[in-house]
């Protein structure tokens, strides 16, 4: 069970065999708890920031300013909504056990390992997620009456691009979080910059994108949220 996975298919096959089917959802409670408030805040702040950054901008004659404004509004929304997230590794029996053990070992600071790089990653992700989508939709002949299939295709592309762009930050965030509770020689990275440097030096640039494909597949839900939000707005 300690042997590394060769790829996503090998991982999907071995996890239920070695750890049980429920292991696919290990640590998911923390993700669910985080998801709803962050998504609500992201969408709420996004529209407000669009009013600030895009006031008086003509998307036809000032495309790059329009695009930059969408990126800025998406990134600002992500910054306003980001929260710390603790991962549940095999050494913890669940979310509660994870939080208690890390707090006892490292204090409050331990619960926020990787927080700074998480903030950076979420700004980049939301900038691409909202910015590219709003720009692409805005350049269509009739954005408000775009067919749902077209919106969904745009959203899928945007979600994949956003996920791949921000994934190296997610990799560093996870590495930093995974050493919460460790002491002495068990600590691999002295800080975020040290983590970036050692991954690049010891494992190569490809290591930053390990698991990126599965993340793209998981992002299909994020694409659906974008489209659903636009559809709901048509009736409000």
Tab-separated table of C-alpha atoms in Angstrom:
chain	number	residue	atom	x	y	z
A	1	UNK	CA	0.000	0.000	0.000
A	2	UNK	CA	3.046	2.252	0.445
A	3	UNK	CA	4.109	1.859	-3.194
A	4	UNK	CA	3.559	4.968	-5.297
A	5	UNK	CA	0.842	4.989	-7.923
A	6	UNK	CA	1.892	4.725	-11.580
A	7	UNK	CA	-0.968	6.907	-12.781
A	8	UNK	CA	-4.626	7.799	-12.332
A	9	UNK	CA	-5.915	4.389	-13.520
A	10	UNK	CA	-3.528	2.495	-11.232
A	11	UNK	CA	-4.639	4.758	-8.380
A	12	UNK	CA	-8.359	4.188	-9.048
A	13	UNK	CA	-7.831	0.412	-9.189
A	14	UNK	CA	-5.615	0.089	-6.107
A	15	UNK	CA	-7.400	2.399	-3.652
A	16	UNK	CA	-10.590	0.286	-3.271
A	17	UNK	CA	-8.524	-2.902	-3.212
A	18	UNK	CA	-6.018	-1.737	-0.591
A	19	UNK	CA	-7.988	0.806	1.449
A	20	UNK	CA	-11.664	0.231	0.658
A	21	UNK	CA	-14.120	2.163	-1.502
A	22	UNK	CA	-14.817	4.758	1.210
A	23	UNK	CA	-11.205	5.947	0.945
A	24	UNK	CA	-12.175	7.788	-2.245
A	25	UNK	CA	-14.062	10.207	0.015
A	26	UNK	CA	-11.430	10.471	2.772
A	27	UNK	CA	-11.121	14.112	3.844
A	28	UNK	CA	-14.102	15.162	1.729
A	29	UNK	CA	-16.049	16.570	4.694
A	30	UNK	CA	-13.521	19.410	5.014
A	31	UNK	CA	-13.940	20.146	1.313
A	32	UNK	CA	-17.742	20.199	1.575
A	33	UNK	CA	-17.649	22.499	4.620
A	34	UNK	CA	-15.331	24.863	2.749
A	35	UNK	CA	-17.150	24.704	-0.585
A	36	UNK	CA	-20.509	26.345	0.080
A	37	UNK	CA	-19.432	29.581	1.821
A	38	UNK	CA	-16.487	30.120	-0.546
A	39	UNK	CA	-18.608	29.624	-3.656
A	40	UNK	CA	-21.322	31.935	-2.328
A	41	UNK	CA	-18.766	34.625	-1.492
A	42	UNK	CA	-16.903	34.158	-4.775
A	43	UNK	CA	-19.972	34.816	-6.895
A	44	UNK	CA	-21.218	37.626	-4.666
A	45	UNK	CA	-17.883	39.476	-4.705
A	46	UNK	CA	-17.296	38.808	-8.404
A	47	UNK	CA	-20.262	40.873	-9.570
A	48	UNK	CA	-19.369	43.694	-7.186
A	49	UNK	CA	-15.769	43.808	-8.366
A	50	UNK	CA	-16.872	43.727	-12.003
A	51	UNK	CA	-18.763	46.959	-11.378
A	52	UNK	CA	-15.586	48.487	-9.919
A	53	UNK	CA	-13.066	47.265	-12.507
A	54	UNK	CA	-15.216	47.367	-15.645
A	55	UNK	CA	-17.147	50.607	-15.182
A	56	UNK	CA	-17.094	52.501	-18.492
A	57	UNK	CA	-15.024	49.864	-20.337
A	58	UNK	CA	-16.130	49.074	-23.911
A	59	UNK	CA	-15.430	45.375	-24.509
A	60	UNK	CA	-15.419	45.854	-28.297
A	61	UNK	CA	-12.828	48.634	-28.481
A	62	UNK	CA	-10.960	47.997	-25.208
A	63	UNK	CA	-10.690	44.200	-25.235
A	64	UNK	CA	-7.481	43.836	-23.216
A	65	UNK	CA	-8.690	46.263	-20.572
A	66	UNK	CA	-11.972	44.346	-20.466
A	67	UNK	CA	-10.092	41.041	-20.159
A	68	UNK	CA	-7.769	42.415	-17.450
A	69	UNK	CA	-10.764	43.781	-15.548
A	70	UNK	CA	-12.438	40.376	-15.587
A	71	UNK	CA	-9.228	38.734	-14.368
A	72	UNK	CA	-8.883	41.315	-11.600
A	73	UNK	CA	-12.491	40.954	-10.459
A	74	UNK	CA	-12.222	37.159	-10.415
A	75	UNK	CA	-8.924	37.233	-8.525
A	76	UNK	CA	-10.201	39.763	-5.997
A	77	UNK	CA	-13.281	37.605	-5.405
A	78	UNK	CA	-11.064	34.588	-4.782
A	79	UNK	CA	-8.908	36.517	-2.314
A	80	UNK	CA	-11.949	37.723	-0.376
A	81	UNK	CA	-13.372	34.215	-0.050
A	82	UNK	CA	-10.320	32.019	0.643
A	83	UNK	CA	-10.080	30.076	3.913
A	84	UNK	CA	-7.552	27.636	5.362
A	85	UNK	CA	-8.149	23.954	4.741
A	86	UNK	CA	-6.716	21.041	6.689
A	87	UNK	CA	-6.124	17.747	4.882
A	88	UNK	CA	-6.889	14.326	6.307
A	89	UNK	CA	-3.992	11.939	5.721
A	90	UNK	CA	-3.973	8.258	6.645
A	91	UNK	CA	-2.482	9.108	10.068
A	92	UNK	CA	-5.768	10.796	11.059
A	93	UNK	CA	-9.052	8.992	11.610
A	94	UNK	CA	-11.131	11.927	10.364
A	95	UNK	CA	-11.479	15.692	10.119
A	96	UNK	CA	-11.995	16.227	13.860
A	97	UNK	CA	-9.071	13.985	14.794
A	98	UNK	CA	-6.899	15.765	12.206
A	99	UNK	CA	-7.670	19.233	13.589
A	100	UNK	CA	-7.199	18.200	17.239
A	101	UNK	CA	-3.871	16.415	16.686
A	102	UNK	CA	-2.376	19.197	14.573
A	103	UNK	CA	-3.501	21.843	17.086
A	104	UNK	CA	-1.978	19.902	19.982
A	105	UNK	CA	1.275	19.414	18.113
A	106	UNK	CA	1.798	22.736	16.316
A	107	UNK	CA	-0.819	25.072	17.755
A	108	UNK	CA	-3.015	27.353	15.682
A	109	UNK	CA	-0.179	28.026	13.235
A	110	UNK	CA	-0.077	24.352	12.282
A	111	UNK	CA	-3.654	24.499	11.015
A	112	UNK	CA	-2.613	27.146	8.484
A	113	UNK	CA	0.386	25.388	6.953
A	114	UNK	CA	0.435	26.337	3.280
A	115	UNK	CA	-2.095	29.134	3.767
A	116	UNK	CA	-0.052	31.806	1.961
A	117	UNK	CA	0.473	29.687	-1.146
A	118	UNK	CA	-3.201	28.706	-0.974
A	119	UNK	CA	-4.166	32.383	-1.176
A	120	UNK	CA	-1.851	32.878	-4.163
A	121	UNK	CA	-3.260	29.816	-5.905
A	122	UNK	CA	-6.889	30.750	-5.335
A	123	UNK	CA	-6.328	34.247	-6.733
A	124	UNK	CA	-4.805	32.784	-9.909
A	125	UNK	CA	-7.502	30.114	-10.174
A	126	UNK	CA	-10.423	32.484	-9.684
A	127	UNK	CA	-8.880	35.084	-11.984
A	128	UNK	CA	-8.788	32.524	-14.797
A	129	UNK	CA	-12.043	30.794	-13.768
A	130	UNK	CA	-14.174	33.935	-13.725
A	131	UNK	CA	-12.059	36.215	-15.908
A	132	UNK	CA	-11.720	34.037	-19.002
A	133	UNK	CA	-15.304	32.786	-18.756
A	134	UNK	CA	-16.826	36.257	-18.422
A	135	UNK	CA	-14.608	37.564	-21.228
A	136	UNK	CA	-15.481	34.700	-23.593
A	137	UNK	CA	-19.196	34.964	-22.827
A	138	UNK	CA	-19.087	38.746	-23.120
A	139	UNK	CA	-17.647	38.590	-26.639
A	140	UNK	CA	-20.512	36.445	-27.969
A	141	UNK	CA	-23.163	38.184	-30.145
A	142	UNK	CA	-25.904	37.756	-27.513
A	143	UNK	CA	-24.308	36.794	-24.165
A	144	UNK	CA	-27.546	36.795	-22.154
A	145	UNK	CA	-29.277	34.370	-24.518
A	146	UNK	CA	-26.393	32.009	-25.191
A	147	UNK	CA	-27.475	28.374	-25.507
A	148	UNK	CA	-26.694	26.379	-22.378
A	149	UNK	CA	-24.584	23.871	-24.363
A	150	UNK	CA	-22.321	26.665	-25.666
A	151	UNK	CA	-21.996	28.086	-22.147
A	152	UNK	CA	-21.154	24.638	-20.814
A	153	UNK	CA	-18.435	24.082	-23.452
A	154	UNK	CA	-16.868	27.451	-22.630
A	155	UNK	CA	-17.081	26.699	-18.904
A	156	UNK	CA	-15.429	23.280	-19.338
A	157	UNK	CA	-12.511	24.791	-21.248
A	158	UNK	CA	-12.114	27.625	-18.767
A	159	UNK	CA	-12.239	25.313	-15.742
A	160	UNK	CA	-9.546	23.068	-17.243
A	161	UNK	CA	-7.279	26.047	-18.021
A	162	UNK	CA	-7.818	27.563	-14.567
A	163	UNK	CA	-7.120	24.244	-12.864
A	164	UNK	CA	-3.892	23.595	-14.780
A	165	UNK	CA	-2.657	27.165	-14.318
A	166	UNK	CA	-3.070	27.114	-10.546
A	167	UNK	CA	-2.169	23.442	-9.953
A	168	UNK	CA	1.525	24.007	-9.054
A	169	UNK	CA	0.355	26.228	-6.178
A	170	UNK	CA	-2.010	23.464	-5.071
A	171	UNK	CA	0.853	20.961	-5.115
A	172	UNK	CA	2.994	23.168	-2.867
A	173	UNK	CA	0.008	23.841	-0.583
A	174	UNK	CA	-0.614	20.106	-0.113
A	175	UNK	CA	3.065	19.401	0.569
A	176	UNK	CA	3.134	22.102	3.245
A	177	UNK	CA	-0.106	20.856	4.805
A	178	UNK	CA	1.084	17.245	4.877
A	179	UNK	CA	3.978	18.099	7.196
A	180	UNK	CA	1.675	19.607	9.826
A	181	UNK	CA	2.260	17.797	13.102
A	182	UNK	CA	5.754	16.618	12.146
A	183	UNK	CA	8.856	17.391	14.178
A	184	UNK	CA	12.615	17.612	13.651
A	185	UNK	CA	14.031	15.595	10.765
A	186	UNK	CA	10.538	14.667	9.568
A	187	UNK	CA	10.017	18.247	8.383
A	188	UNK	CA	11.038	18.387	4.723
A	189	UNK	CA	10.404	22.049	3.949
A	190	UNK	CA	11.322	25.083	6.039
A	191	UNK	CA	8.789	27.262	4.236
A	192	UNK	CA	6.831	27.823	1.041
A	193	UNK	CA	9.794	29.075	-1.011
A	194	UNK	CA	11.916	26.162	0.199
A	195	UNK	CA	9.150	23.791	-0.906
A	196	UNK	CA	9.051	25.320	-4.417
A	197	UNK	CA	12.848	25.087	-4.683
A	198	UNK	CA	13.193	21.488	-3.463
A	199	UNK	CA	10.378	20.125	-5.628
A	200	UNK	CA	11.895	21.758	-8.732
A	201	UNK	CA	15.437	20.636	-7.852
A	202	UNK	CA	14.767	17.088	-6.639
A	203	UNK	CA	11.734	16.037	-8.692
A	204	UNK	CA	11.669	18.322	-11.721
A	205	UNK	CA	8.989	20.659	-13.012
A	206	UNK	CA	6.661	17.750	-13.888
A	207	UNK	CA	6.203	17.061	-10.180
A	208	UNK	CA	4.210	20.277	-9.827
A	209	UNK	CA	1.563	18.789	-12.139
A	210	UNK	CA	1.273	15.277	-10.682
A	211	UNK	CA	-2.435	14.528	-10.388
A	212	UNK	CA	-3.426	17.492	-12.565
A	213	UNK	CA	-5.477	15.339	-14.937
A	214	UNK	CA	-7.676	13.990	-12.133
A	215	UNK	CA	-8.086	17.572	-10.934
A	216	UNK	CA	-9.333	18.591	-14.400
A	217	UNK	CA	-11.915	15.784	-14.295
A	218	UNK	CA	-13.008	16.874	-10.824
A	219	UNK	CA	-13.374	20.428	-12.125
A	220	UNK	CA	-16.338	19.437	-14.285
A	221	UNK	CA	-18.540	20.314	-11.315
A	222	UNK	CA	-17.053	23.802	-11.246
A	223	UNK	CA	-17.987	24.254	-14.907
A	224	UNK	CA	-21.562	23.262	-14.118
A	225	UNK	CA	-21.708	25.845	-11.302
A	226	UNK	CA	-20.676	28.633	-13.704
A	227	UNK	CA	-23.389	27.702	-16.192
A	228	UNK	CA	-26.045	27.211	-13.495
A	229	UNK	CA	-25.258	30.641	-12.026
A	230	UNK	CA	-25.725	32.293	-15.433
A	231	UNK	CA	-28.989	30.433	-16.033
A	232	UNK	CA	-30.382	31.479	-12.643
A	233	UNK	CA	-29.399	35.109	-13.290
A	234	UNK	CA	-31.608	35.115	-16.400
A	235	UNK	CA	-34.674	34.811	-14.177
A	236	UNK	CA	-33.674	37.312	-11.477
